[in-house]
Amino acid sequence: MADRGRQKGQMTLNGSLTEFSVEHVLRLLELSGRTGTLVVRASGRRSAIEVTSGAPTAARGDDPELALASALDASEGTFRFTPGPTGAPNLTGSLDDLLRQAREAAE
């Protein structure tokens, strides 16, 4: 699931959504305080969740309004987290708050 990035101390994570849910990956990134972009590909859609110091700060995708909800809803597909800088934030709140809001938006 993990391989070392080119820069010292940076790690890329990638895997299957059948083995790790997006929520579990976000919790891991939160606990480890990572900064970078988590890309989720599922059902022909792509969502990118930007994380800064472990906190989701932006969600981008085919439908920006539902990008986070779409990623969280995916149960088959792939994910890849790449460390690096993030863009302008469009999310606010704790991970738990964002997860709750995304679930409500998906209903």
PDB file of N, CA and C in Angstrom:
ATOM      1  N   MET A   1       0.806  -1.197   0.000  1.00  0.00           N
ATOM      2  CA  MET A   1       0.000   0.000   0.000  1.00  0.00           C
ATOM      3  C   MET A   1       0.853   1.265   0.000  1.00  0.00           C
ATOM      4  N   ALA A   2       2.050   1.237   0.525  1.00  0.00           N
ATOM      5  CA  ALA A   2       2.857   2.456   0.598  1.00  0.00           C
ATOM      6  C   ALA A   2       4.168   2.266  -0.133  1.00  0.00           C
ATOM      7  N   ASP A   3       4.639   3.341  -0.708  1.00  0.00           N
ATOM      8  CA  ASP A   3       5.985   3.334  -1.261  1.00  0.00           C
ATOM      9  C   ASP A   3       6.607   4.688  -0.988  1.00  0.00           C
ATOM     10  N   ARG A   4       7.915   4.677  -0.883  1.00  0.00           N
ATOM     11  CA  ARG A   4       8.631   5.908  -0.546  1.00  0.00           C
ATOM     12  C   ARG A   4       8.623   6.881  -1.705  1.00  0.00           C
ATOM     13  N   GLY A   5       8.350   8.154  -1.395  1.00  0.00           N
ATOM     14  CA  GLY A   5       8.436   9.206  -2.403  1.00  0.00           C
ATOM     15  C   GLY A   5       9.894   9.521  -2.686  1.00  0.00           C
ATOM     16  N   ARG A   6      10.114  10.427  -3.601  1.00  0.00           N
ATOM     17  CA  ARG A   6      11.486  10.759  -3.977  1.00  0.00           C
ATOM     18  C   ARG A   6      12.178  11.615  -2.928  1.00  0.00           C
ATOM     19  N   GLN A   7      11.401  12.419  -2.201  1.00  0.00           N
ATOM     20  CA  GLN A   7      12.007  13.273  -1.198  1.00  0.00           C
ATOM     21  C   GLN A   7      12.003  12.567   0.146  1.00  0.00           C
ATOM     22  N   LYS A   8      13.024  12.801   0.909  1.00  0.00           N
ATOM     23  CA  LYS A   8      13.155  12.177   2.211  1.00  0.00           C
ATOM     24  C   LYS A   8      11.931  12.490   3.084  1.00  0.00           C
ATOM     25  N   GLY A   9      11.385  11.455   3.716  1.00  0.00           N
ATOM     26  CA  GLY A   9      10.281  11.640   4.645  1.00  0.00           C
ATOM     27  C   GLY A   9       8.915  11.721   3.987  1.00  0.00           C
ATOM     28  N   GLN A  10       8.851  11.645   2.668  1.00  0.00           N
ATOM     29  CA  GLN A  10       7.567  11.727   1.980  1.00  0.00           C
ATOM     30  C   GLN A  10       7.152  10.336   1.544  1.00  0.00           C
ATOM     31  N   MET A  11       5.878  10.009   1.747  1.00  0.00           N
ATOM     32  CA  MET A  11       5.401   8.697   1.391  1.00  0.00           C
ATOM     33  C   MET A  11       4.131   8.810   0.561  1.00  0.00           C
ATOM     34  N   THR A  12       4.101   8.055  -0.513  1.00  0.00           N
ATOM     35  CA  THR A  12       2.912   7.963  -1.355  1.00  0.00           C
ATOM     36  C   THR A  12       2.129   6.741  -0.906  1.00  0.00           C
ATOM     37  N   LEU A  13       0.813   6.894  -0.772  1.00  0.00           N
ATOM     38  CA  LEU A  13      -0.059   5.770  -0.422  1.00  0.00           C
ATOM     39  C   LEU A  13      -0.969   5.496  -1.594  1.00  0.00           C
ATOM     40  N   ASN A  14      -1.171   4.243  -1.908  1.00  0.00           N
ATOM     41  CA  ASN A  14      -2.128   3.920  -2.946  1.00  0.00           C
ATOM     42  C   ASN A  14      -2.688   2.538  -2.672  1.00  0.00           C
ATOM     43  N   GLY A  15      -3.897   2.310  -3.176  1.00  0.00           N
ATOM     44  CA  GLY A  15      -4.501   1.014  -2.945  1.00  0.00           C
ATOM     45  C   GLY A  15      -5.895   0.922  -3.508  1.00  0.00           C
ATOM     46  N   SER A  16      -6.567  -0.134  -3.100  1.00  0.00           N
ATOM     47  CA  SER A  16      -7.902  -0.449  -3.573  1.00  0.00           C
ATOM     48  C   SER A  16      -8.946  -0.056  -2.536  1.00  0.00           C
ATOM     49  N   LEU A  17     -10.053   0.486  -3.011  1.00  0.00           N
ATOM     50  CA  LEU A  17     -11.139   0.866  -2.105  1.00  0.00           C
ATOM     51  C   LEU A  17     -11.868  -0.350  -1.542  1.00  0.00           C
ATOM     52  N   THR A  18     -11.651  -1.509  -2.115  1.00  0.00           N
ATOM     53  CA  THR A  18     -12.242  -2.716  -1.539  1.00  0.00           C
ATOM     54  C   THR A  18     -11.499  -3.127  -0.275  1.00  0.00           C
ATOM     55  N   GLU A  19     -10.273  -2.639  -0.111  1.00  0.00           N
ATOM     56  CA  GLU A  19      -9.477  -2.976   1.073  1.00  0.00           C
ATOM     57  C   GLU A  19      -9.431  -1.856   2.106  1.00  0.00           C
ATOM     58  N   PHE A  20      -9.466  -0.605   1.648  1.00  0.00           N
ATOM     59  CA  PHE A  20      -9.422   0.550   2.537  1.00  0.00           C
ATOM     60  C   PHE A  20     -10.441   1.568   2.065  1.00  0.00           C
ATOM     61  N   SER A  21     -11.338   1.987   2.932  1.00  0.00           N
ATOM     62  CA  SER A  21     -12.322   3.007   2.554  1.00  0.00           C
ATOM     63  C   SER A  21     -11.661   4.377   2.531  1.00  0.00           C
ATOM     64  N   VAL A  22     -12.286   5.304   1.841  1.00  0.00           N
ATOM     65  CA  VAL A  22     -11.771   6.678   1.803  1.00  0.00           C
ATOM     66  C   VAL A  22     -11.742   7.257   3.213  1.00  0.00           C
ATOM     67  N   GLU A  23     -12.761   6.971   3.995  1.00  0.00           N
ATOM     68  CA  GLU A  23     -12.773   7.467   5.377  1.00  0.00           C
ATOM     69  C   GLU A  23     -11.566   6.950   6.153  1.00  0.00           C
ATOM     70  N   HIS A  24     -11.225   5.678   6.003  1.00  0.00           N
ATOM     71  CA  HIS A  24     -10.062   5.130   6.708  1.00  0.00           C
ATOM     72  C   HIS A  24      -8.768   5.797   6.254  1.00  0.00           C
ATOM     73  N   VAL A  25      -8.641   6.038   4.963  1.00  0.00           N
ATOM     74  CA  VAL A  25      -7.439   6.707   4.457  1.00  0.00           C
ATOM     75  C   VAL A  25      -7.362   8.133   5.004  1.00  0.00           C
ATOM     76  N   LEU A  26      -8.495   8.846   5.020  1.00  0.00           N
ATOM     77  CA  LEU A  26      -8.502  10.207   5.567  1.00  0.00           C
ATOM     78  C   LEU A  26      -8.134  10.210   7.048  1.00  0.00           C
ATOM     79  N   ARG A  27      -8.605   9.231   7.791  1.00  0.00           N
ATOM     80  CA  ARG A  27      -8.249   9.137   9.224  1.00  0.00           C
ATOM     81  C   ARG A  27      -6.748   8.897   9.389  1.00  0.00           C
ATOM     82  N   LEU A  28      -6.178   8.052   8.551  1.00  0.00           N
ATOM     83  CA  LEU A  28      -4.735   7.799   8.598  1.00  0.00           C
ATOM     84  C   LEU A  28      -3.957   9.083   8.298  1.00  0.00           C
ATOM     85  N   LEU A  29      -4.398   9.812   7.271  1.00  0.00           N
ATOM     86  CA  LEU A  29      -3.730  11.068   6.922  1.00  0.00           C
ATOM     87  C   LEU A  29      -3.873  12.091   8.044  1.00  0.00           C
ATOM     88  N   GLU A  30      -5.027  12.101   8.702  1.00  0.00           N
ATOM     89  CA  GLU A  30      -5.248  13.006   9.833  1.00  0.00           C
ATOM     90  C   GLU A  30      -4.296  12.661  10.979  1.00  0.00           C
ATOM     91  N   LEU A  31      -4.223  11.385  11.330  1.00  0.00           N
ATOM     92  CA  LEU A  31      -3.369  10.954  12.440  1.00  0.00           C
ATOM     93  C   LEU A  31      -1.887  11.209  12.172  1.00  0.00           C
ATOM     94  N   SER A  32      -1.492  11.099  10.905  1.00  0.00           N
ATOM     95  CA  SER A  32      -0.078  11.285  10.572  1.00  0.00           C
ATOM     96  C   SER A  32       0.259  12.722  10.177  1.00  0.00           C
ATOM     97  N   GLY A  33      -0.757  13.596  10.130  1.00  0.00           N
ATOM     98  CA  GLY A  33      -0.515  15.011   9.849  1.00  0.00           C
ATOM     99  C   GLY A  33       0.020  15.287   8.458  1.00  0.00           C
ATOM    100  N   ARG A  34      -0.379  14.492   7.480  1.00  0.00           N
ATOM    101  CA  ARG A  34       0.139  14.621   6.111  1.00  0.00           C
ATOM    102  C   ARG A  34      -0.455  15.809   5.356  1.00  0.00           C
ATOM    103  N   THR A  35       0.289  16.274   4.358  1.00  0.00           N
ATOM    104  CA  THR A  35      -0.161  17.315   3.439  1.00  0.00           C
ATOM    105  C   THR A  35       0.029  16.811   2.017  1.00  0.00           C
ATOM    106  N   GLY A  36      -1.033  16.924   1.220  1.00  0.00           N
ATOM    107  CA  GLY A  36      -0.963  16.486  -0.158  1.00  0.00           C
ATOM    108  C   GLY A  36      -2.354  16.268  -0.717  1.00  0.00           C
ATOM    109  N   THR A  37      -2.453  15.452  -1.765  1.00  0.00           N
ATOM    110  CA  THR A  37      -3.720  15.245  -2.459  1.00  0.00           C
ATOM    111  C   THR A  37      -4.055  13.763  -2.527  1.00  0.00           C
ATOM    112  N   LEU A  38      -5.271  13.431  -2.106  1.00  0.00           N
ATOM    113  CA  LEU A  38      -5.812  12.080  -2.194  1.00  0.00           C
ATOM    114  C   LEU A  38      -6.730  12.042  -3.410  1.00  0.00           C
ATOM    115  N   VAL A  39      -6.374  11.252  -4.410  1.00  0.00           N
ATOM    116  CA  VAL A  39      -7.190  11.118  -5.617  1.00  0.00           C
ATOM    117  C   VAL A  39      -7.921   9.784  -5.547  1.00  0.00           C
ATOM    118  N   VAL A  40      -9.236   9.843  -5.729  1.00  0.00           N
ATOM    119  CA  VAL A  40     -10.077   8.650  -5.711  1.00  0.00           C
ATOM    120  C   VAL A  40     -10.678   8.486  -7.099  1.00  0.00           C
ATOM    121  N   ARG A  41     -10.518   7.287  -7.665  1.00  0.00           N
ATOM    122  CA  ARG A  41     -11.099   6.964  -8.972  1.00  0.00           C
ATOM    123  C   ARG A  41     -12.056   5.799  -8.773  1.00  0.00           C
ATOM    124  N   ALA A  42     -13.330   6.057  -9.097  1.00  0.00           N
ATOM    125  CA  ALA A  42     -14.347   5.020  -8.926  1.00  0.00           C
ATOM    126  C   ALA A  42     -15.525   5.314  -9.841  1.00  0.00           C
ATOM    127  N   SER A  43     -16.098   4.269 -10.401  1.00  0.00           N
ATOM    128  CA  SER A  43     -17.295   4.387 -11.247  1.00  0.00           C
ATOM    129  C   SER A  43     -17.130   5.435 -12.348  1.00  0.00           C
ATOM    130  N   GLY A  44     -15.938   5.508 -12.926  1.00  0.00           N
ATOM    131  CA  GLY A  44     -15.690   6.459 -14.001  1.00  0.00           C
ATOM    132  C   GLY A  44     -15.562   7.900 -13.546  1.00  0.00           C
ATOM    133  N   ARG A  45     -15.532   8.127 -12.239  1.00  0.00           N
ATOM    134  CA  ARG A  45     -15.406   9.485 -11.699  1.00  0.00           C
ATOM    135  C   ARG A  45     -14.077   9.639 -10.973  1.00  0.00           C
ATOM    136  N   ARG A  46     -13.637  10.888 -10.895  1.00  0.00           N
ATOM    137  CA  ARG A  46     -12.404  11.221 -10.192  1.00  0.00           C
ATOM    138  C   ARG A  46     -12.694  12.329  -9.198  1.00  0.00           C
ATOM    139  N   SER A  47     -12.271  12.115  -7.961  1.00  0.00           N
ATOM    140  CA  SER A  47     -12.374  13.143  -6.929  1.00  0.00           C
ATOM    141  C   SER A  47     -10.992  13.351  -6.330  1.00  0.00           C
ATOM    142  N   ALA A  48     -10.656  14.590  -6.032  1.00  0.00           N
ATOM    143  CA  ALA A  48      -9.386  14.907  -5.384  1.00  0.00           C
ATOM    144  C   ALA A  48      -9.695  15.621  -4.075  1.00  0.00           C
ATOM    145  N   ILE A  49      -9.152  15.091  -2.995  1.00  0.00           N
ATOM    146  CA  ILE A  49      -9.324  15.695  -1.680  1.00  0.00           C
ATOM    147  C   ILE A  49      -7.958  16.184  -1.227  1.00  0.00           C
ATOM    148  N   GLU A  50      -7.852  17.481  -1.043  1.00  0.00           N
ATOM    149  CA  GLU A  50      -6.581  18.065  -0.610  1.00  0.00           C
ATOM    150  C   GLU A  50      -6.562  18.107   0.912  1.00  0.00           C
ATOM    151  N   VAL A  51      -5.421  17.715   1.467  1.00  0.00           N
ATOM    152  CA  VAL A  51      -5.260  17.591   2.913  1.00  0.00           C
ATOM    153  C   VAL A  51      -4.053  18.429   3.327  1.00  0.00           C
ATOM    154  N   THR A  52      -4.234  19.253   4.359  1.00  0.00           N
ATOM    155  CA  THR A  52      -3.148  20.083   4.878  1.00  0.00           C
ATOM    156  C   THR A  52      -2.963  19.770   6.352  1.00  0.00           C
ATOM    157  N   SER A  53      -1.786  19.312   6.718  1.00  0.00           N
ATOM    158  CA  SER A  53      -1.479  18.915   8.098  1.00  0.00           C
ATOM    159  C   SER A  53      -2.538  17.965   8.647  1.00  0.00           C
ATOM    160  N   GLY A  54      -3.003  17.061   7.803  1.00  0.00           N
ATOM    161  CA  GLY A  54      -3.968  16.052   8.211  1.00  0.00           C
ATOM    162  C   GLY A  54      -5.427  16.428   8.084  1.00  0.00           C
ATOM    163  N   ALA A  55      -5.716  17.685   7.816  1.00  0.00           N
ATOM    164  CA  ALA A  55      -7.107  18.147   7.730  1.00  0.00           C
ATOM    165  C   ALA A  55      -7.525  18.340   6.275  1.00  0.00           C
ATOM    166  N   PRO A  56      -8.668  17.777   5.868  1.00  0.00           N
ATOM    167  CA  PRO A  56      -9.155  18.029   4.506  1.00  0.00           C
ATOM    168  C   PRO A  56      -9.457  19.519   4.339  1.00  0.00           C
ATOM    169  N   THR A  57      -8.877  20.127   3.313  1.00  0.00           N
ATOM    170  CA  THR A  57      -9.062  21.563   3.104  1.00  0.00           C
ATOM    171  C   THR A  57      -9.750  21.891   1.793  1.00  0.00           C
ATOM    172  N   ALA A  58      -9.802  20.929   0.857  1.00  0.00           N
ATOM    173  CA  ALA A  58     -10.470  21.173  -0.425  1.00  0.00           C
ATOM    174  C   ALA A  58     -10.892  19.840  -1.040  1.00  0.00           C
ATOM    175  N   ALA A  59     -11.993  19.899  -1.763  1.00  0.00           N
ATOM    176  CA  ALA A  59     -12.461  18.739  -2.529  1.00  0.00           C
ATOM    177  C   ALA A  59     -12.754  19.216  -3.936  1.00  0.00           C
ATOM    178  N   ARG A  60     -12.224  18.499  -4.897  1.00  0.00           N
ATOM    179  CA  ARG A  60     -12.398  18.874  -6.297  1.00  0.00           C
ATOM    180  C   ARG A  60     -12.746  17.613  -7.086  1.00  0.00           C
ATOM    181  N   GLY A  61     -13.553  17.780  -8.121  1.00  0.00           N
ATOM    182  CA  GLY A  61     -13.908  16.614  -8.917  1.00  0.00           C
ATOM    183  C   GLY A  61     -14.824  16.961 -10.059  1.00  0.00           C
ATOM    184  N   ASP A  62     -15.374  15.928 -10.684  1.00  0.00           N
ATOM    185  CA  ASP A  62     -16.274  16.114 -11.815  1.00  0.00           C
ATOM    186  C   ASP A  62     -17.458  16.994 -11.418  1.00  0.00           C
ATOM    187  N   ASP A  63     -17.957  16.808 -10.203  1.00  0.00           N
ATOM    188  CA  ASP A  63     -19.016  17.647  -9.642  1.00  0.00           C
ATOM    189  C   ASP A  63     -18.476  18.223  -8.332  1.00  0.00           C
ATOM    190  N   PRO A  64     -17.888  19.430  -8.372  1.00  0.00           N
ATOM    191  CA  PRO A  64     -17.219  19.982  -7.194  1.00  0.00           C
ATOM    192  C   PRO A  64     -18.089  20.014  -5.934  1.00  0.00           C
ATOM    193  N   GLU A  65     -19.390  20.234  -6.100  1.00  0.00           N
ATOM    194  CA  GLU A  65     -20.274  20.296  -4.936  1.00  0.00           C
ATOM    195  C   GLU A  65     -20.367  18.955  -4.220  1.00  0.00           C
ATOM    196  N   LEU A  66     -20.226  17.870  -4.961  1.00  0.00           N
ATOM    197  CA  LEU A  66     -20.374  16.531  -4.385  1.00  0.00           C
ATOM    198  C   LEU A  66     -19.077  15.724  -4.378  1.00  0.00           C
ATOM    199  N   ALA A  67     -17.951  16.368  -4.604  1.00  0.00           N
ATOM    200  CA  ALA A  67     -16.682  15.647  -4.736  1.00  0.00           C
ATOM    201  C   ALA A  67     -16.358  14.819  -3.496  1.00  0.00           C
ATOM    202  N   LEU A  68     -16.493  15.387  -2.321  1.00  0.00           N
ATOM    203  CA  LEU A  68     -16.180  14.651  -1.095  1.00  0.00           C
ATOM    204  C   LEU A  68     -17.187  13.526  -0.885  1.00  0.00           C
ATOM    205  N   ALA A  69     -18.467  13.822  -1.053  1.00  0.00           N
ATOM    206  CA  ALA A  69     -19.502  12.802  -0.878  1.00  0.00           C
ATOM    207  C   ALA A  69     -19.311  11.663  -1.877  1.00  0.00           C
ATOM    208  N   SER A  70     -18.979  11.994  -3.110  1.00  0.00           N
ATOM    209  CA  SER A  70     -18.765  10.987  -4.147  1.00  0.00           C
ATOM    210  C   SER A  70     -17.591  10.082  -3.783  1.00  0.00           C
ATOM    211  N   ALA A  71     -16.517  10.667  -3.298  1.00  0.00           N
ATOM    212  CA  ALA A  71     -15.350   9.878  -2.901  1.00  0.00           C
ATOM    213  C   ALA A  71     -15.682   8.963  -1.735  1.00  0.00           C
ATOM    214  N   LEU A  72     -16.393   9.483  -0.750  1.00  0.00           N
ATOM    215  CA  LEU A  72     -16.735   8.690   0.427  1.00  0.00           C
ATOM    216  C   LEU A  72     -17.695   7.560   0.092  1.00  0.00           C
ATOM    217  N   ASP A  73     -18.518   7.755  -0.912  1.00  0.00           N
ATOM    218  CA  ASP A  73     -19.510   6.761  -1.307  1.00  0.00           C
ATOM    219  C   ASP A  73     -18.891   5.600  -2.091  1.00  0.00           C
ATOM    220  N   ALA A  74     -17.705   5.792  -2.609  1.00  0.00           N
ATOM    221  CA  ALA A  74     -17.070   4.780  -3.459  1.00  0.00           C
ATOM    222  C   ALA A  74     -16.641   3.568  -2.637  1.00  0.00           C
ATOM    223  N   SER A  75     -17.015   2.385  -3.116  1.00  0.00           N
ATOM    224  CA  SER A  75     -16.599   1.151  -2.443  1.00  0.00           C
ATOM    225  C   SER A  75     -15.721   0.286  -3.342  1.00  0.00           C
ATOM    226  N   GLU A  76     -15.681   0.618  -4.616  1.00  0.00           N
ATOM    227  CA  GLU A  76     -14.798  -0.065  -5.562  1.00  0.00           C
ATOM    228  C   GLU A  76     -14.056   0.998  -6.355  1.00  0.00           C
ATOM    229  N   GLY A  77     -12.803   0.742  -6.621  1.00  0.00           N
ATOM    230  CA  GLY A  77     -11.987   1.701  -7.336  1.00  0.00           C
ATOM    231  C   GLY A  77     -10.620   1.775  -6.686  1.00  0.00           C
ATOM    232  N   THR A  78      -9.933   2.886  -6.909  1.00  0.00           N
ATOM    233  CA  THR A  78      -8.581   3.033  -6.377  1.00  0.00           C
ATOM    234  C   THR A  78      -8.400   4.394  -5.718  1.00  0.00           C
ATOM    235  N   PHE A  79      -7.382   4.480  -4.885  1.00  0.00           N
ATOM    236  CA  PHE A  79      -7.001   5.760  -4.288  1.00  0.00           C
ATOM    237  C   PHE A  79      -5.494   5.898  -4.383  1.00  0.00           C
ATOM    238  N   ARG A  80      -5.055   7.152  -4.385  1.00  0.00           N
ATOM    239  CA  ARG A  80      -3.619   7.448  -4.354  1.00  0.00           C
ATOM    240  C   ARG A  80      -3.433   8.778  -3.640  1.00  0.00           C
ATOM    241  N   PHE A  81      -2.601   8.768  -2.603  1.00  0.00           N
ATOM    242  CA  PHE A  81      -2.241   9.996  -1.903  1.00  0.00           C
ATOM    243  C   PHE A  81      -0.825  10.350  -2.299  1.00  0.00           C
ATOM    244  N   THR A  82      -0.660  11.589  -2.766  1.00  0.00           N
ATOM    245  CA  THR A  82       0.650  12.086  -3.156  1.00  0.00           C
ATOM    246  C   THR A  82       0.968  13.310  -2.305  1.00  0.00           C
ATOM    247  N   PRO A  83       2.060  13.274  -1.545  1.00  0.00           N
ATOM    248  CA  PRO A  83       2.447  14.435  -0.746  1.00  0.00           C
ATOM    249  C   PRO A  83       2.778  15.623  -1.636  1.00  0.00           C
ATOM    250  N   GLY A  84       2.499  16.807  -1.136  1.00  0.00           N
ATOM    251  CA  GLY A  84       2.844  18.010  -1.883  1.00  0.00           C
ATOM    252  C   GLY A  84       1.965  19.170  -1.479  1.00  0.00           C
ATOM    253  N   PRO A  85       2.164  20.306  -2.115  1.00  0.00           N
ATOM    254  CA  PRO A  85       1.383  21.497  -1.789  1.00  0.00           C
ATOM    255  C   PRO A  85      -0.080  21.324  -2.199  1.00  0.00           C
ATOM    256  N   THR A  86      -0.937  22.076  -1.538  1.00  0.00           N
ATOM    257  CA  THR A  86      -2.369  22.041  -1.836  1.00  0.00           C
ATOM    258  C   THR A  86      -2.820  23.404  -2.351  1.00  0.00           C
ATOM    259  N   GLY A  87      -3.997  23.443  -2.970  1.00  0.00           N
ATOM    260  CA  GLY A  87      -4.526  24.679  -3.538  1.00  0.00           C
ATOM    261  C   GLY A  87      -5.368  25.454  -2.550  1.00  0.00           C
ATOM    262  N   ALA A  88      -6.169  26.343  -3.103  1.00  0.00           N
ATOM    263  CA  ALA A  88      -7.033  27.193  -2.280  1.00  0.00           C
ATOM    264  C   ALA A  88      -8.082  26.331  -1.578  1.00  0.00           C
ATOM    265  N   PRO A  89      -8.288  26.557  -0.284  1.00  0.00           N
ATOM    266  CA  PRO A  89      -9.269  25.755   0.449  1.00  0.00           C
ATOM    267  C   PRO A  89     -10.705  26.057   0.023  1.00  0.00           C
ATOM    268  N   ASN A  90     -11.548  25.017   0.037  1.00  0.00           N
ATOM    269  CA  ASN A  90     -12.987  25.218  -0.158  1.00  0.00           C
ATOM    270  C   ASN A  90     -13.794  24.393   0.842  1.00  0.00           C
ATOM    271  N   LEU A  91     -13.103  23.843   1.849  1.00  0.00           N
ATOM    272  CA  LEU A  91     -13.749  23.103   2.925  1.00  0.00           C
ATOM    273  C   LEU A  91     -13.345  23.719   4.266  1.00  0.00           C
ATOM    274  N   THR A  92     -14.262  23.715   5.208  1.00  0.00           N
ATOM    275  CA  THR A  92     -13.928  24.144   6.567  1.00  0.00           C
ATOM    276  C   THR A  92     -14.575  23.175   7.541  1.00  0.00           C
ATOM    277  N   GLY A  93     -13.952  22.998   8.670  1.00  0.00           N
ATOM    278  CA  GLY A  93     -14.485  22.124   9.704  1.00  0.00           C
ATOM    279  C   GLY A  93     -13.576  20.934   9.940  1.00  0.00           C
ATOM    280  N   SER A  94     -13.880  20.221  11.016  1.00  0.00           N
ATOM    281  CA  SER A  94     -13.103  19.042  11.364  1.00  0.00           C
ATOM    282  C   SER A  94     -13.424  17.906  10.395  1.00  0.00           C
ATOM    283  N   LEU A  95     -12.613  16.878  10.411  1.00  0.00           N
ATOM    284  CA  LEU A  95     -12.866  15.720   9.565  1.00  0.00           C
ATOM    285  C   LEU A  95     -14.236  15.126   9.883  1.00  0.00           C
ATOM    286  N   ASP A  96     -14.558  15.000  11.155  1.00  0.00           N
ATOM    287  CA  ASP A  96     -15.875  14.451  11.530  1.00  0.00           C
ATOM    288  C   ASP A  96     -17.017  15.301  10.983  1.00  0.00           C
ATOM    289  N   ASP A  97     -16.894  16.624  11.090  1.00  0.00           N
ATOM    290  CA  ASP A  97     -17.930  17.519  10.553  1.00  0.00           C
ATOM    291  C   ASP A  97     -18.064  17.357   9.038  1.00  0.00           C
ATOM    292  N   LEU A  98     -16.940  17.298   8.350  1.00  0.00           N
ATOM    293  CA  LEU A  98     -16.963  17.164   6.894  1.00  0.00           C
ATOM    294  C   LEU A  98     -17.550  15.824   6.465  1.00  0.00           C
ATOM    295  N   LEU A  99     -17.230  14.765   7.201  1.00  0.00           N
ATOM    296  CA  LEU A  99     -17.789  13.450   6.892  1.00  0.00           C
ATOM    297  C   LEU A  99     -19.308  13.464   7.054  1.00  0.00           C
ATOM    298  N   ARG A 100     -19.774  14.090   8.118  1.00  0.00           N
ATOM    299  CA  ARG A 100     -21.223  14.179   8.356  1.00  0.00           C
ATOM    300  C   ARG A 100     -21.899  14.998   7.251  1.00  0.00           C
ATOM    301  N   GLN A 101     -21.322  16.133   6.889  1.00  0.00           N
ATOM    302  CA  GLN A 101     -21.886  16.980   5.835  1.00  0.00           C
ATOM    303  C   GLN A 101     -21.913  16.251   4.496  1.00  0.00           C
ATOM    304  N   ALA A 102     -20.854  15.511   4.194  1.00  0.00           N
ATOM    305  CA  ALA A 102     -20.783  14.773   2.924  1.00  0.00           C
ATOM    306  C   ALA A 102     -21.852  13.690   2.873  1.00  0.00           C
ATOM    307  N   ARG A 103     -22.061  13.015   3.979  1.00  0.00           N
ATOM    308  CA  ARG A 103     -23.101  11.976   4.013  1.00  0.00           C
ATOM    309  C   ARG A 103     -24.481  12.582   3.805  1.00  0.00           C
ATOM    310  N   GLU A 104     -24.711  13.743   4.422  1.00  0.00           N
ATOM    311  CA  GLU A 104     -26.011  14.418   4.262  1.00  0.00           C
ATOM    312  C   GLU A 104     -26.195  14.875   2.815  1.00  0.00           C
ATOM    313  N   ALA A 105     -25.142  15.348   2.182  1.00  0.00           N
ATOM    314  CA  ALA A 105     -25.232  15.824   0.788  1.00  0.00           C
ATOM    315  C   ALA A 105     -25.520  14.672  -0.167  1.00  0.00           C
ATOM    316  N   ALA A 106     -25.046  13.487   0.181  1.00  0.00           N
ATOM    317  CA  ALA A 106     -25.239  12.329  -0.687  1.00  0.00           C
ATOM    318  C   ALA A 106     -26.656  11.765  -0.605  1.00  0.00           C
ATOM    319  N   GLU A 107     -27.377  12.114   0.437  1.00  0.00           N
ATOM    320  CA  GLU A 107     -28.743  11.577   0.617  1.00  0.00           C
ATOM    321  C   GLU A 107     -29.761  12.241  -0.267  1.00  0.00           C
TER     322      GLU A 107
END
